[in-house]
CSV table of C-alpha atoms in Angstrom, one decimal:
chain,number,residue,atom,x,y,z
A,9,LEU,CA,58.2,57.6,95.6
A,10,TYR,CA,57.0,56.4,98.8
A,11,LYS,CA,57.7,53.5,100.9
A,12,GLY,CA,54.9,51.3,102.7
A,13,GLU,CA,55.0,53.0,106.1
A,14,ASP,CA,54.5,56.3,104.5
A,15,MET,CA,51.7,54.9,102.2
A,16,ASP,CA,50.1,53.8,105.6
A,17,ASN,CA,50.5,57.4,106.7
A,18,ILE,CA,48.7,59.0,103.9
A,19,MET,CA,45.8,56.5,103.9
A,20,GLN,CA,45.2,57.3,107.7
A,21,ALA,CA,45.5,61.2,107.3
A,22,CYS,CA,43.2,61.3,104.0
A,23,LYS,CA,40.8,58.6,104.3
A,24,ALA,CA,38.3,61.1,106.5
A,25,ALA,CA,38.6,64.0,103.9
A,26,CYS,CA,38.1,61.3,100.8
A,27,GLN,CA,34.8,60.2,102.4
A,28,SER,CA,33.7,64.1,103.2
A,29,ALA,CA,34.2,64.7,99.2
A,30,GLY,CA,31.8,61.7,98.7
A,31,PHE,CA,34.4,59.3,97.4
A,32,VAL,CA,34.8,55.5,98.4
A,33,PRO,CA,37.7,55.4,100.8
A,34,ASN,CA,39.6,52.9,98.8
A,35,LYS,CA,43.5,53.1,97.8
A,36,ALA,CA,43.4,54.8,94.6
A,37,ASN,CA,40.6,57.6,95.7
A,38,VAL,CA,42.7,58.1,99.0
A,39,PHE,CA,45.7,58.6,97.1
A,40,ASN,CA,44.1,61.1,94.8
A,41,THR,CA,42.8,63.0,97.7
A,42,TYR,CA,46.4,63.3,99.2
A,43,ILE,CA,47.5,64.2,95.7
A,44,ALA,CA,44.7,67.2,95.0
A,45,ARG,CA,45.6,68.5,98.7
A,46,VAL,CA,49.2,68.6,97.9
A,47,LYS,CA,48.7,70.1,94.6
A,48,ALA,CA,46.5,73.0,96.5
A,49,CYS,CA,49.1,73.6,99.2
A,50,VAL,CA,52.5,73.2,97.6
A,51,HIS,CA,53.8,76.5,96.6
A,52,VAL,CA,57.1,76.7,94.6
A,53,ILE,CA,59.2,79.9,94.8
A,54,LEU,CA,61.9,80.9,92.1
A,55,ALA,CA,64.3,83.1,92.3
A,56,PHE,CA,66.0,84.8,89.7
A,57,SER,CA,68.3,87.6,88.7
A,58,PRO,CA,67.6,90.1,86.0
A,59,VAL,CA,71.4,90.7,85.3
A,60,GLY,CA,72.6,89.5,81.9
A,61,ASP,CA,70.9,87.3,79.4
A,62,ALA,CA,70.0,84.1,81.5
A,63,PHE,CA,66.8,85.5,82.6
A,64,ARG,CA,65.7,86.4,79.2
A,65,THR,CA,66.8,82.9,77.8
A,66,ARG,CA,64.9,81.3,80.8
A,67,LEU,CA,61.7,83.3,79.8
A,68,ARG,CA,61.8,82.3,76.0
A,69,MET,CA,62.5,78.6,76.9
A,70,PHE,CA,59.7,78.3,79.5
A,71,PRO,CA,56.7,80.6,78.9
A,72,SER,CA,54.9,79.2,81.7
A,73,LEU,CA,57.2,81.2,83.9
A,74,VAL,CA,55.2,84.4,82.9
A,75,ASN,CA,51.7,82.8,82.1
A,76,CYS,CA,51.5,80.4,84.9
A,77,CYS,CA,53.4,82.3,87.6
A,78,THR,CA,52.9,85.5,89.8
A,79,ILE,CA,55.9,87.8,89.3
A,80,ASP,CA,56.9,89.7,92.1
A,81,TRP,CA,59.9,92.2,91.5
A,82,PHE,CA,62.2,92.9,94.2
A,83,ALA,CA,64.3,95.4,93.0
A,84,GLU,CA,65.3,97.3,96.2
A,85,TRP,CA,65.6,96.1,100.0
A,86,PRO,CA,64.5,98.8,102.4
A,87,GLY,CA,67.1,100.2,104.9
A,88,GLU,CA,65.9,98.1,107.9
A,89,ALA,CA,66.0,95.1,105.5
A,90,LEU,CA,69.8,95.5,104.5
A,91,TYR,CA,70.6,96.3,108.4
A,92,SER,CA,69.0,93.5,109.2
A,93,VAL,CA,70.5,90.6,106.7
A,94,GLY,CA,74.0,92.4,107.4
A,95,LYS,CA,73.4,91.9,111.1
A,96,GLN,CA,72.4,88.0,110.1
A,97,GLN,CA,75.5,87.7,108.1
A,98,MET,CA,78.0,89.4,110.4
A,99,THR,CA,76.9,87.8,113.5
A,100,VAL,CA,77.2,83.9,111.9
A,101,GLU,CA,80.8,84.0,113.4
A,102,ASP,CA,82.3,86.1,116.1
A,103,LEU,CA,84.3,89.0,114.1
A,104,LYS,CA,85.0,90.8,117.3
A,105,LEU,CA,84.4,93.8,116.0
A,106,PRO,CA,84.2,96.9,118.4
A,107,ASN,CA,81.3,99.0,116.5
A,108,LEU,CA,79.3,96.5,114.7
A,109,ASP,CA,76.4,98.9,114.5
A,110,GLY,CA,78.5,101.5,112.8
A,111,ILE,CA,79.7,99.2,110.1
A,112,LEU,CA,76.3,97.6,109.3
A,113,SER,CA,75.0,101.3,108.9
A,114,LEU,CA,77.9,102.0,106.6
A,115,PHE,CA,77.2,98.9,104.7
A,116,LYS,CA,73.7,100.2,104.1
A,117,THR,CA,74.7,103.6,103.4
A,118,VAL,CA,77.3,102.5,100.8
A,119,HIS,CA,74.6,100.2,99.1
A,120,GLN,CA,71.8,102.8,99.0
A,121,SER,CA,74.1,105.3,97.7
A,122,VAL,CA,75.5,102.9,94.8
A,123,GLU,CA,71.8,102.5,94.1
A,124,LYS,CA,71.1,106.1,93.7
A,125,SER,CA,73.9,106.3,91.5
A,126,ALA,CA,72.6,103.5,89.0
A,127,LYS,CA,69.5,105.5,88.9
A,128,HIS,CA,71.4,108.4,88.2
A,129,ILE,CA,73.4,106.7,85.3
A,130,PHE,CA,70.4,105.1,84.1
A,131,ALA,CA,68.7,108.5,83.5
A,132,HIS,CA,71.5,110.1,81.7
A,133,ALA,CA,72.8,107.3,79.7
A,134,LYS,CA,70.2,105.0,79.7
A,135,ARG,CA,72.5,102.3,80.5
A,136,PRO,CA,70.9,99.8,83.6
A,137,ILE,CA,73.2,98.6,86.3
A,138,TYR,CA,71.6,96.3,88.4
A,139,ILE,CA,72.4,96.3,92.0
A,140,THR,CA,70.6,93.4,93.7
A,141,PRO,CA,70.8,92.0,97.0
A,142,THR,CA,73.4,89.7,95.9
A,143,SER,CA,75.4,92.8,95.3
A,144,PHE,CA,75.0,93.3,99.2
A,145,LEU,CA,75.8,90.0,100.2
A,146,GLU,CA,79.0,90.4,98.0
A,147,LEU,CA,80.0,93.5,99.9
A,148,ILE,CA,79.9,91.8,103.1
A,149,ALA,CA,81.6,88.8,101.8
A,150,SER,CA,84.4,90.9,100.5
A,151,PHE,CA,84.5,92.8,103.8
A,152,LYS,CA,84.9,89.7,105.9
A,153,LYS,CA,87.7,88.4,103.5
A,154,VAL,CA,89.7,91.3,103.6
A,155,LEU,CA,89.3,91.7,107.4
A,156,GLY,CA,90.5,88.0,107.7
A,157,MET,CA,93.7,89.2,105.3
A,158,ARG,CA,94.5,92.1,107.3
A,159,ARG,CA,94.2,90.6,110.4
A,160,ASP,CA,96.7,87.8,109.1
A,161,ILE,CA,99.0,90.4,108.0
A,162,VAL,CA,98.7,92.6,111.3
A,163,GLY,CA,99.1,89.3,113.4
A,164,THR,CA,102.1,88.5,111.3
A,165,VAL,CA,103.8,92.0,112.1
A,166,ARG,CA,102.8,91.8,115.8
A,167,THR,CA,104.4,88.6,116.0
A,168,ARG,CA,107.5,89.9,114.4
A,169,LEU,CA,107.4,93.1,116.7
A,170,GLN,CA,106.8,90.9,119.6
A,171,LYS,CA,109.8,88.9,118.8
A,172,GLY,CA,112.1,92.0,118.4
A,173,LEU,CA,110.8,93.5,121.6
A,174,ASP,CA,111.8,90.1,123.4
A,175,ALA,CA,115.1,89.9,121.8
A,176,LEU,CA,115.7,94.0,122.9
A,177,GLY,CA,114.4,93.1,126.5
A,178,ALA,CA,116.7,89.8,126.7
A,179,ALA,CA,119.6,92.2,125.5
A,180,ALA,CA,118.7,94.9,128.1
A,181,TYR,CA,119.0,92.3,130.8
A,182,ALA,CA,122.2,90.9,129.7
A,183,VAL,CA,123.7,94.6,129.6
A,184,ALA,CA,122.4,95.2,133.2
A,185,ASN,CA,123.6,91.8,134.3
A,186,MET,CA,127.3,93.0,132.7
A,187,GLU,CA,127.1,96.3,134.1
A,188,ASN,CA,126.4,95.0,137.9
A,189,GLU,CA,129.2,92.4,137.1
A,190,ILE,CA,131.4,95.2,136.3
A,191,LYS,CA,130.6,97.3,139.2
A,192,ALA,CA,131.1,94.3,141.7
A,193,LYS,CA,134.3,93.7,140.1
A,194,GLN,CA,135.5,97.4,140.1
A,195,PRO,CA,137.1,97.3,143.2
A,196,VAL,CA,139.0,94.1,142.3
A,197,LEU,CA,140.1,95.9,139.0
A,198,GLU,CA,141.5,98.7,140.8
A,199,GLN,CA,143.6,96.5,143.4
A,200,THR,CA,144.7,94.5,140.2
A,201,LYS,CA,145.7,98.0,138.5
A,202,LYS,CA,147.4,98.7,141.6
A,203,GLU,CA,149.4,95.4,141.5
A,204,VAL,CA,150.1,95.8,137.8
A,205,SER,CA,151.6,99.3,138.3
A,206,ALA,CA,153.9,97.8,141.0
A,207,MET,CA,154.8,94.9,138.9
A,208,MET,CA,155.8,97.3,136.2
A,209,VAL,CA,158.3,99.3,138.7
A,210,VAL,CA,159.8,95.8,139.7
A,211,ILE,CA,160.1,95.0,136.0
A,212,THR,CA,161.7,98.2,135.1
A,213,GLU,CA,164.1,98.0,137.7
A,214,ASP,CA,164.9,94.3,136.7
A,215,LYS,CA,165.4,95.4,133.3
A,216,ALA,CA,167.7,97.9,134.1
A,217,LYS,CA,169.7,95.4,136.4
A,218,ALA,CA,169.6,93.1,133.3
A,219,ALA,CA,171.0,95.7,131.2
A,220,VAL,CA,174.0,96.3,133.7
A,221,THR,CA,174.4,92.5,133.9
A,222,LYS,CA,174.1,91.9,129.9
A,223,GLU,CA,177.0,94.8,129.5
A,224,SER,CA,179.5,92.5,131.9
A,225,CYS,CA,178.5,89.3,130.2
A,226,GLU,CA,179.3,91.1,126.8
A,227,LYS,CA,182.6,92.2,128.2
A,228,VAL,CA,183.5,89.0,129.8
A,229,GLU,CA,182.4,87.4,126.6
A,230,ALA,CA,184.8,89.4,124.7
A,231,GLU,CA,187.7,88.7,127.0
A,232,ALA,CA,186.8,85.1,126.4
A,233,LYS,CA,186.9,84.8,122.9
A,234,GLY,CA,190.4,86.7,123.0
A,235,GLN,CA,191.8,83.9,125.1
A,236,ALA,CA,190.3,81.4,122.8
A,237,ASP,CA,191.8,83.2,119.7
A,238,GLU,CA,195.1,82.9,121.7
A,239,ALA,CA,194.8,79.5,122.5
A,240,THR,CA,193.6,78.5,118.9
A,241,ALA,CA,197.0,80.3,117.8
A,242,ILE,CA,198.9,78.5,120.2
A,243,LYS,CA,197.6,74.9,119.3
A,244,GLU,CA,198.0,75.6,115.6
A,245,ASP,CA,202.1,76.4,116.4
A,246,ALA,CA,202.0,73.5,118.5
A,247,GLN,CA,200.6,71.5,115.7
A,248,ARG,CA,202.8,72.8,113.1
A,249,ASP,CA,205.8,71.6,115.3
A,250,LEU,CA,204.3,68.2,115.9
A,251,ASN,CA,203.8,67.9,112.0
A,252,GLU,CA,207.7,68.6,111.9
A,253,ALA,CA,208.5,66.4,114.3
A,254,LEU,CA,206.6,63.1,113.5
A,255,PRO,CA,208.8,62.6,110.7
A,256,ALA,CA,212.0,62.4,112.4
A,257,LEU,CA,210.4,60.4,115.1
A,258,ASN,CA,209.3,57.9,112.8
A,259,VAL,CA,212.7,57.9,111.4
A,260,ALA,CA,214.2,57.2,114.8
A,261,GLU,CA,211.7,54.4,115.6
A,262,LYS,CA,212.8,52.7,112.5
A,263,ALA,CA,216.3,53.2,113.1
A,264,LEU,CA,215.9,51.8,116.9
A,265,LYS,CA,213.8,48.9,115.5
A,266,ALA,CA,216.7,47.9,112.7
A,267,LEU,CA,219.7,47.9,115.5
A,268,LYS,CA,221.1,44.8,116.4
A,269,LEU,CA,223.0,43.6,119.3
A,270,ALA,CA,226.1,43.1,117.0
A,271,SER,CA,226.5,46.4,116.2
A,272,LEU,CA,226.8,47.7,119.6
């Protein structure tokens, strides 16, 4: 168990005590003196919870826990101890609580009220309910856990709300810019409206003129169509006459070709 340098330190520290006890300061006697001093000075503290059957089982398995130990029952912590332990647990990390003293007082009050209720239940129902310091530590741990969870939820909601506010701010900024642009372009819109009104008057007049021109064109078109029909009729009559004259012309051409000089 001991290294060489550790044994040297033990020999130097316990040699005088060995001599004063009347023993020869050899290695075995010095080490035995060291062991005796360790046994006289070492104290072992065992902490057990009375909740459940584990404590009862350990006492039956190890009777020396009762026969060779001094038992000190720590049933209840005083209010000062609860406050002090609570403060030590709550200041391990910076929880940024605005009223830490009030919260610690609340923890103390809750724990003590539960202890009183447990005594009341035992007096009436003879049913023991153990409220140990571990319960107080679990109360603090549960508070810190729930606090972290709620802060995460609130942080998420705050982030979403901030994004919504940013979006609304951007929309308001865009609307304000559009309103400024509309106000700046209002004279141009008025001028354009006047120009469009004047143009509509011109278009109305041109439309009326176009209607008159269209009527004239329709009359001319009707006359031209009548002349075209007459020309078509004349063409058809001429074609019929031509068709009748062509056979006679062909016969005359043939007779002319057949005519000889002797026949004259």
